Coordinates of C-alpha atoms in Angstrom, one line a residue:
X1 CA 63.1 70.5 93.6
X2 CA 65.2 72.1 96.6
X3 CA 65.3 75.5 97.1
X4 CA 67.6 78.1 98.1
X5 CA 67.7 81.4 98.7
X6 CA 70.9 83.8 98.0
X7 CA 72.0 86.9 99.4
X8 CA 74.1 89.2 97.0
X9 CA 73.4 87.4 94.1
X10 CA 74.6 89.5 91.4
X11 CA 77.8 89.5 93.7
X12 CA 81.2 88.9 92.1
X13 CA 81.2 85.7 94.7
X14 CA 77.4 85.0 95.3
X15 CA 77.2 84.8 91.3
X16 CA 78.8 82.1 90.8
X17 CA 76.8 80.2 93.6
X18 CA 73.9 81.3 92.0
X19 CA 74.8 79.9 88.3
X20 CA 76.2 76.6 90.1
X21 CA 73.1 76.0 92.2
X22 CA 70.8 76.6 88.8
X23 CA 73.2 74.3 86.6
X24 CA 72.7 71.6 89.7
X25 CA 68.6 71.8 89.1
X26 CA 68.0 74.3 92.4
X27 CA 65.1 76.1 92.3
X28 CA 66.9 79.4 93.0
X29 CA 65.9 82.9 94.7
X30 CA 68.3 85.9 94.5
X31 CA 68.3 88.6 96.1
X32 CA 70.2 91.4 96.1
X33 CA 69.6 95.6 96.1
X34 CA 69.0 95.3 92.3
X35 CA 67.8 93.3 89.6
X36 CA 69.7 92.5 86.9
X37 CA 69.2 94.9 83.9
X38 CA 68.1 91.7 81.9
X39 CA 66.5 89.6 84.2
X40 CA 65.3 87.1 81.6
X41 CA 69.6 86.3 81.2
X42 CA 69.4 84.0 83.9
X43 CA 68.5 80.4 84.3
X44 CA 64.7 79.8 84.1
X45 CA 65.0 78.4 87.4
X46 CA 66.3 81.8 88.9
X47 CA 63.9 84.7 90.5
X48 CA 65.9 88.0 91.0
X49 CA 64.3 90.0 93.6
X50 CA 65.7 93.2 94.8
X51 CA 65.2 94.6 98.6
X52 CA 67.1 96.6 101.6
X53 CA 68.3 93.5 103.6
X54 CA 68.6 95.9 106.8
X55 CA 64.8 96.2 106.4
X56 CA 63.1 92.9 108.2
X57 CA 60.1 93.4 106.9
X58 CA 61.4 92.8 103.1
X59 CA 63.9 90.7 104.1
X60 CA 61.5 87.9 106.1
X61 CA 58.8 88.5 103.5
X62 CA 61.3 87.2 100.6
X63 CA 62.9 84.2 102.5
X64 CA 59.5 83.0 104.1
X65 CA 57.5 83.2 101.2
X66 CA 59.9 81.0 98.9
X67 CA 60.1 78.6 102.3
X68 CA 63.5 77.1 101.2
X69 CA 65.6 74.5 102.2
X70 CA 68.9 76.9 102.3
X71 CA 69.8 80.2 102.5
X72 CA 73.0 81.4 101.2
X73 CA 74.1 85.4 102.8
X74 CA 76.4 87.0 100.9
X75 CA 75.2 90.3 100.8
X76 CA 77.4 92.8 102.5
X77 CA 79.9 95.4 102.4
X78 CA 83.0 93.6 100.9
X79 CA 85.0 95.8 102.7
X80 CA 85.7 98.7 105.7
X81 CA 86.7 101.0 102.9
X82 CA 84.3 103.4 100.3
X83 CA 82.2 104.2 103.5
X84 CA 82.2 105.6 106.8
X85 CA 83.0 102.7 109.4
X86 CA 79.3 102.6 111.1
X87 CA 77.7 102.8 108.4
X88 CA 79.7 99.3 107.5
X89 CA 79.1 97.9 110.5
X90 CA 75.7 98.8 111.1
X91 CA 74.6 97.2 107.3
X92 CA 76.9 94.2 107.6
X93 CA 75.6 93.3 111.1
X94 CA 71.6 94.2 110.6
X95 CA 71.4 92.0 107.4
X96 CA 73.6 89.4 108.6
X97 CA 71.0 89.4 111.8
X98 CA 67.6 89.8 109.4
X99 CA 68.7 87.2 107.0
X100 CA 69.7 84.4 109.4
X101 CA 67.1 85.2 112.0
X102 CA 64.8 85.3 108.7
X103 CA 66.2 81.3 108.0
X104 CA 66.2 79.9 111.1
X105 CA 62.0 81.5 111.2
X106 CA 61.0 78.7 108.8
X107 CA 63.8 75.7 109.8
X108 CA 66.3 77.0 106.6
X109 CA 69.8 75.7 107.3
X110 CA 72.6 78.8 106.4
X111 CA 75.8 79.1 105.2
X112 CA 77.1 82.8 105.2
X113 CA 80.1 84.5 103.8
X114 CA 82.2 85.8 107.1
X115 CA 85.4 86.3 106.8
X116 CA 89.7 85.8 107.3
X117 CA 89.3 89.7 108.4
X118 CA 87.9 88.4 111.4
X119 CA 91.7 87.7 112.5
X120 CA 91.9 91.5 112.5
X121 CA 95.8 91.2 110.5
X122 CA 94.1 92.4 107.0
X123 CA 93.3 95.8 108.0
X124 CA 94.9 96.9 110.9
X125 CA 96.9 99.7 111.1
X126 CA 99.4 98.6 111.2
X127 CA 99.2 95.0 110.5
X128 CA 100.8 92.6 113.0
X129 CA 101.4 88.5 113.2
X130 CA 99.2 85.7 114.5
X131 CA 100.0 83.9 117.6
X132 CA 101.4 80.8 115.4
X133 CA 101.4 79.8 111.5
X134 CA 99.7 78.0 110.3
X135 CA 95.8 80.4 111.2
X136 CA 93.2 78.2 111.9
X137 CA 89.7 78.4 113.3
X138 CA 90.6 78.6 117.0
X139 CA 92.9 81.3 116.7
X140 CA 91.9 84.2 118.7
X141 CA 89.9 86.9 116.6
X142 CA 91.3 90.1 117.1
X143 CA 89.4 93.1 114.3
X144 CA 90.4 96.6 114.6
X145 CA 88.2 97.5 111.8
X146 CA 84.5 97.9 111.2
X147 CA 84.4 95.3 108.6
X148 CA 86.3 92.4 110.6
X149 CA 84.2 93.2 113.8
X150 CA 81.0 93.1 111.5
X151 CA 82.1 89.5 110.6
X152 CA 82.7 88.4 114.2
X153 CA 79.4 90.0 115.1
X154 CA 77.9 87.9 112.2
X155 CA 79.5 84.6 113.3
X156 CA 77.9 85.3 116.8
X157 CA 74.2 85.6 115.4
X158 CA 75.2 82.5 113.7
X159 CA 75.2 80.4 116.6
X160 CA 72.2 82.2 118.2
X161 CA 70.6 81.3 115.3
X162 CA 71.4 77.8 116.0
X163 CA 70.8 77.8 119.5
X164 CA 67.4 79.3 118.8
X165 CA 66.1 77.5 116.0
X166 CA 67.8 74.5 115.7
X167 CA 69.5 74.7 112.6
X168 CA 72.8 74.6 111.1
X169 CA 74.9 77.4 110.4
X170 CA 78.5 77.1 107.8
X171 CA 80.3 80.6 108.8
X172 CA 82.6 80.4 105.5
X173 CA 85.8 82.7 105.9
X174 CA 87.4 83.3 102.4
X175 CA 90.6 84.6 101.9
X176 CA 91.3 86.8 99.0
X177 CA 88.7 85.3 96.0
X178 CA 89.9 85.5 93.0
X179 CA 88.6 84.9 89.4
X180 CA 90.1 82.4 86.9
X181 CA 91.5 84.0 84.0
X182 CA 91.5 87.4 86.1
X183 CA 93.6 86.8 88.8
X184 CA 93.9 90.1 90.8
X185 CA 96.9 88.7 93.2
X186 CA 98.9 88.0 89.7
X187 CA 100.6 91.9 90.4
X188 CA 101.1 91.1 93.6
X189 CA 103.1 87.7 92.7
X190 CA 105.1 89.5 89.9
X191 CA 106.0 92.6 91.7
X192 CA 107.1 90.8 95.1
X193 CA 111.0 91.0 95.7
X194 CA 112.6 89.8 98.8
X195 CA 115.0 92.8 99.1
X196 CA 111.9 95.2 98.8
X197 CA 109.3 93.5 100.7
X198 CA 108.7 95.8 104.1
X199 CA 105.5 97.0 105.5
X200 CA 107.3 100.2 105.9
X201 CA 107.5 100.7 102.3
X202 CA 104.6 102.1 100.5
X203 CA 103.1 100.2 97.9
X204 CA 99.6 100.4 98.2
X205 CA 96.5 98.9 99.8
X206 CA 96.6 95.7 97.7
X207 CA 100.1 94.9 98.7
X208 CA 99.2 95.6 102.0
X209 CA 96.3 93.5 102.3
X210 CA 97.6 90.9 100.7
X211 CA 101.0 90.7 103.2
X212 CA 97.8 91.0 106.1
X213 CA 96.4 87.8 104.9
X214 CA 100.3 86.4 104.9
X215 CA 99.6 86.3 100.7
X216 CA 96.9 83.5 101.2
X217 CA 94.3 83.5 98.1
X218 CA 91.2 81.2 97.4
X219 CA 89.6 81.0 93.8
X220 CA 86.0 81.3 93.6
X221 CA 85.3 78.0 92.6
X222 CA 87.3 76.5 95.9
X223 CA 84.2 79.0 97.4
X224 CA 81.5 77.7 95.8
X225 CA 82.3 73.9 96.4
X226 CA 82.6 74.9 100.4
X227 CA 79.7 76.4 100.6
X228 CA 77.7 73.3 98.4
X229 CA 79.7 70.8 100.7
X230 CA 78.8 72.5 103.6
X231 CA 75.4 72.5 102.2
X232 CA 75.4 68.1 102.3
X233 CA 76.9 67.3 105.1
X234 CA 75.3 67.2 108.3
X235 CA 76.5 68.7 111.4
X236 CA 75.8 70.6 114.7
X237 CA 75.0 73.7 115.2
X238 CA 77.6 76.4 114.6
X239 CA 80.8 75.3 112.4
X240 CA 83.3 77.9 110.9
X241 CA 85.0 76.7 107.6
X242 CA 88.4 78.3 105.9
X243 CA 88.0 78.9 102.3
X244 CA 91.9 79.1 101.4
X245 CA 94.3 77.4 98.7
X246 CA 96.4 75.1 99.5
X247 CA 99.6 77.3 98.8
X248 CA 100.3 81.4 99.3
X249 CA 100.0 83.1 96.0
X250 CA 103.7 84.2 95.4
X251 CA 105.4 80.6 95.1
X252 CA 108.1 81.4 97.2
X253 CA 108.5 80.0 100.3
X254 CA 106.0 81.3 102.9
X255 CA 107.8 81.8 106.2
X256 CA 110.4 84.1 104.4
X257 CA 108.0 85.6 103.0
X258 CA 106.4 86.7 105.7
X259 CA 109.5 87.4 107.6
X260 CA 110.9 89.6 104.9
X261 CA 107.9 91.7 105.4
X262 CA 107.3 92.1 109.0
X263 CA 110.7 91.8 110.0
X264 CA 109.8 88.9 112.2
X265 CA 107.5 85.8 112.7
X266 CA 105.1 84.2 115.4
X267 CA 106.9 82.0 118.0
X268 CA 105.3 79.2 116.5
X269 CA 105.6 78.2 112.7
X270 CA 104.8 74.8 111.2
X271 CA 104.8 75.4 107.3
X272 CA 106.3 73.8 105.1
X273 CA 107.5 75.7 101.6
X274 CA 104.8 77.8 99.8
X275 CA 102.3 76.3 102.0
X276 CA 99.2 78.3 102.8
X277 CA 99.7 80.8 105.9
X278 CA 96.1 80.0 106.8
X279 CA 94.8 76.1 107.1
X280 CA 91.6 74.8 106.2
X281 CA 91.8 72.3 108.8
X282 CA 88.2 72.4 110.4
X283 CA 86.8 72.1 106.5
X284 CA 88.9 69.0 106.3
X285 CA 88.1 67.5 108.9
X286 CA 84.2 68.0 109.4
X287 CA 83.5 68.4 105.6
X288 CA 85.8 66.3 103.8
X289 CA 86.9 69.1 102.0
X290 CA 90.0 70.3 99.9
X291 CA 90.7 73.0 97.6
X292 CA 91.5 72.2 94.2
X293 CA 92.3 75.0 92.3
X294 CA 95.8 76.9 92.3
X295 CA 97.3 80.1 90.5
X296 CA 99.6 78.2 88.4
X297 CA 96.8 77.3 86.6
X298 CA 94.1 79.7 87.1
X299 CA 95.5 82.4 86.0
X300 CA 95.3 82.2 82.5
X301 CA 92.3 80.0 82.3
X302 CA 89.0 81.0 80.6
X303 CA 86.3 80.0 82.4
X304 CA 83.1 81.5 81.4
X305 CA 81.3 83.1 84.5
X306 CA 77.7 84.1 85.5
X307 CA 75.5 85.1 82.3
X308 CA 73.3 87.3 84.5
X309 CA 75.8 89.8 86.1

């Protein structure tokens, strides 16, 4: 049976890799800073652990002892908000480096949740436009928070990792996850008006957030087959992978969109309608890899999700 190890597995996203590993037959190790208050909930084939993943000691002890095939980080900070700034960077970046460092120990191949913040558009103050539409993985990253720079400072223990060990690391930037049947960007997409749409205006941090990511969305079950494709295919060393939809979340048509908000856009665009502001090009091409899920749908289906959570 392979094995796996995940990071911030009672995580809204890490869940649901979890349960989806298990269903597949994955002997499955999760670990997280708690247990779950009924551990016996989960899959038989599921051992909840808890530990400080900014403490090596734990952190090598958990991975090395279960020896698995993969290791799955998605424990962090979701965010540079809730906490002071160091304090976000210094957890995101010391687990990120325990947890890989940990996997590449005992030959473990990784993929890890970074992130599109790593563009820095998400939460800057203020938020400003990308060099050209549509972002891909060789746009420049630019974070002016401690979240987004905790993510690029992830992606570049990724490829030490690599270089180091040998093995391959997915760096997995998701746009805004959401859940079916709960779709958070549905008040974003019912509230949007053309006339009103203006950074200067305020309507909150979702709204803004959701403009910084140029309304771009992924549903969590897009995530979970990226990281389980990145998980079969081979490749070299260090690969970063978009985990986006195919189309913004507003069904509109994205360059006006994005204009009627900032006023401007990038001297380059190439989109076409409500086409995705960020591409998942590189997943495409090295992983054979599409989204499949949408809004239109998604949004009011029921899909049952982690028992354990």
């Amino acid at each position: 049976m392979s094995r796996a190890v995940v990071t911030g597995g009672l995580g809204g996203a890490a869940s649901w890799v979890v349960s989806s590993l298990a269903r597949q037959g994955w002997d499955v190790r999760s670990i997280d800073f708690r247990r779950p208050s009924d551990p016996g909930a989960g899959p038989a084939n599921v051992d909840f652990r808890a530990a400080d993943l900014t403490d090596q000691g734990q952190t090598w002890e958990l991975i090395s002892s279960f020896d698995p095939d993969y290791v799955i980080h998605f424990a962090a900070y979701p965010n540079p908000l809730g906490h002071g700034g160091a304090h976000v960077y210094e957890n995101n970046t010391i687990s990120t480096y325990n947890v890989l460092s940990g996997a590449g120990s005992v030959g473990a191949d990784v993929v890890w949740a970074s992130s599109e913040t790593v563009y820095g558009t998400v939460f800057a103050e203020p938020s400003f436009l990308p060099d050209y539409f549509p972002i891909d993985v060789d746009h420049p990253l630019r974070p002016e928070d401690p979240y987004g720079t905790s993510k690029v400072s992830g992606e570049e223990i990724a490829k030490m990792v690599t270089r180091r060990h040998g093995v391959k690391v997915a760096s997995i930037r998701p746009s805004w996850i959401n859940y079916p049947g709960n779709y958070d960007a549905t008040t974003i997409r019912e509230n949007f008006d053309f006339e009103k749409a203006s950074l200067e205006e305020d309507f909150g941090i979702t709204f803004h957030n959701a403009a910084g990511n140029f309304f771009s969305y992924v549903d969590i079950r897009d995530v979970v087959s990226l990281v389980e494709r990145a998980m079969e295919v081979d490749f070299e060393g260090h690969e970063p992978f978009m985990a986006v939809a195919k189309e913004n979340l507003l069904g509109v048509d994205t360059a006006e969109a994005v204009e009627a908000t900032y006023g401007e856009l990038p001297p380059e665009v190439d989109l076409e309608g409500d086409q995705s502001a960020i591409d998942y090009k590189n997943a495409r091409e090295v992983l054979d890899w599409a989204p499949e899920h949408s809004w239109q749908e998604a949004e009011d289906e029921q899909v049952d999700g982690p028992s354990f959570v």
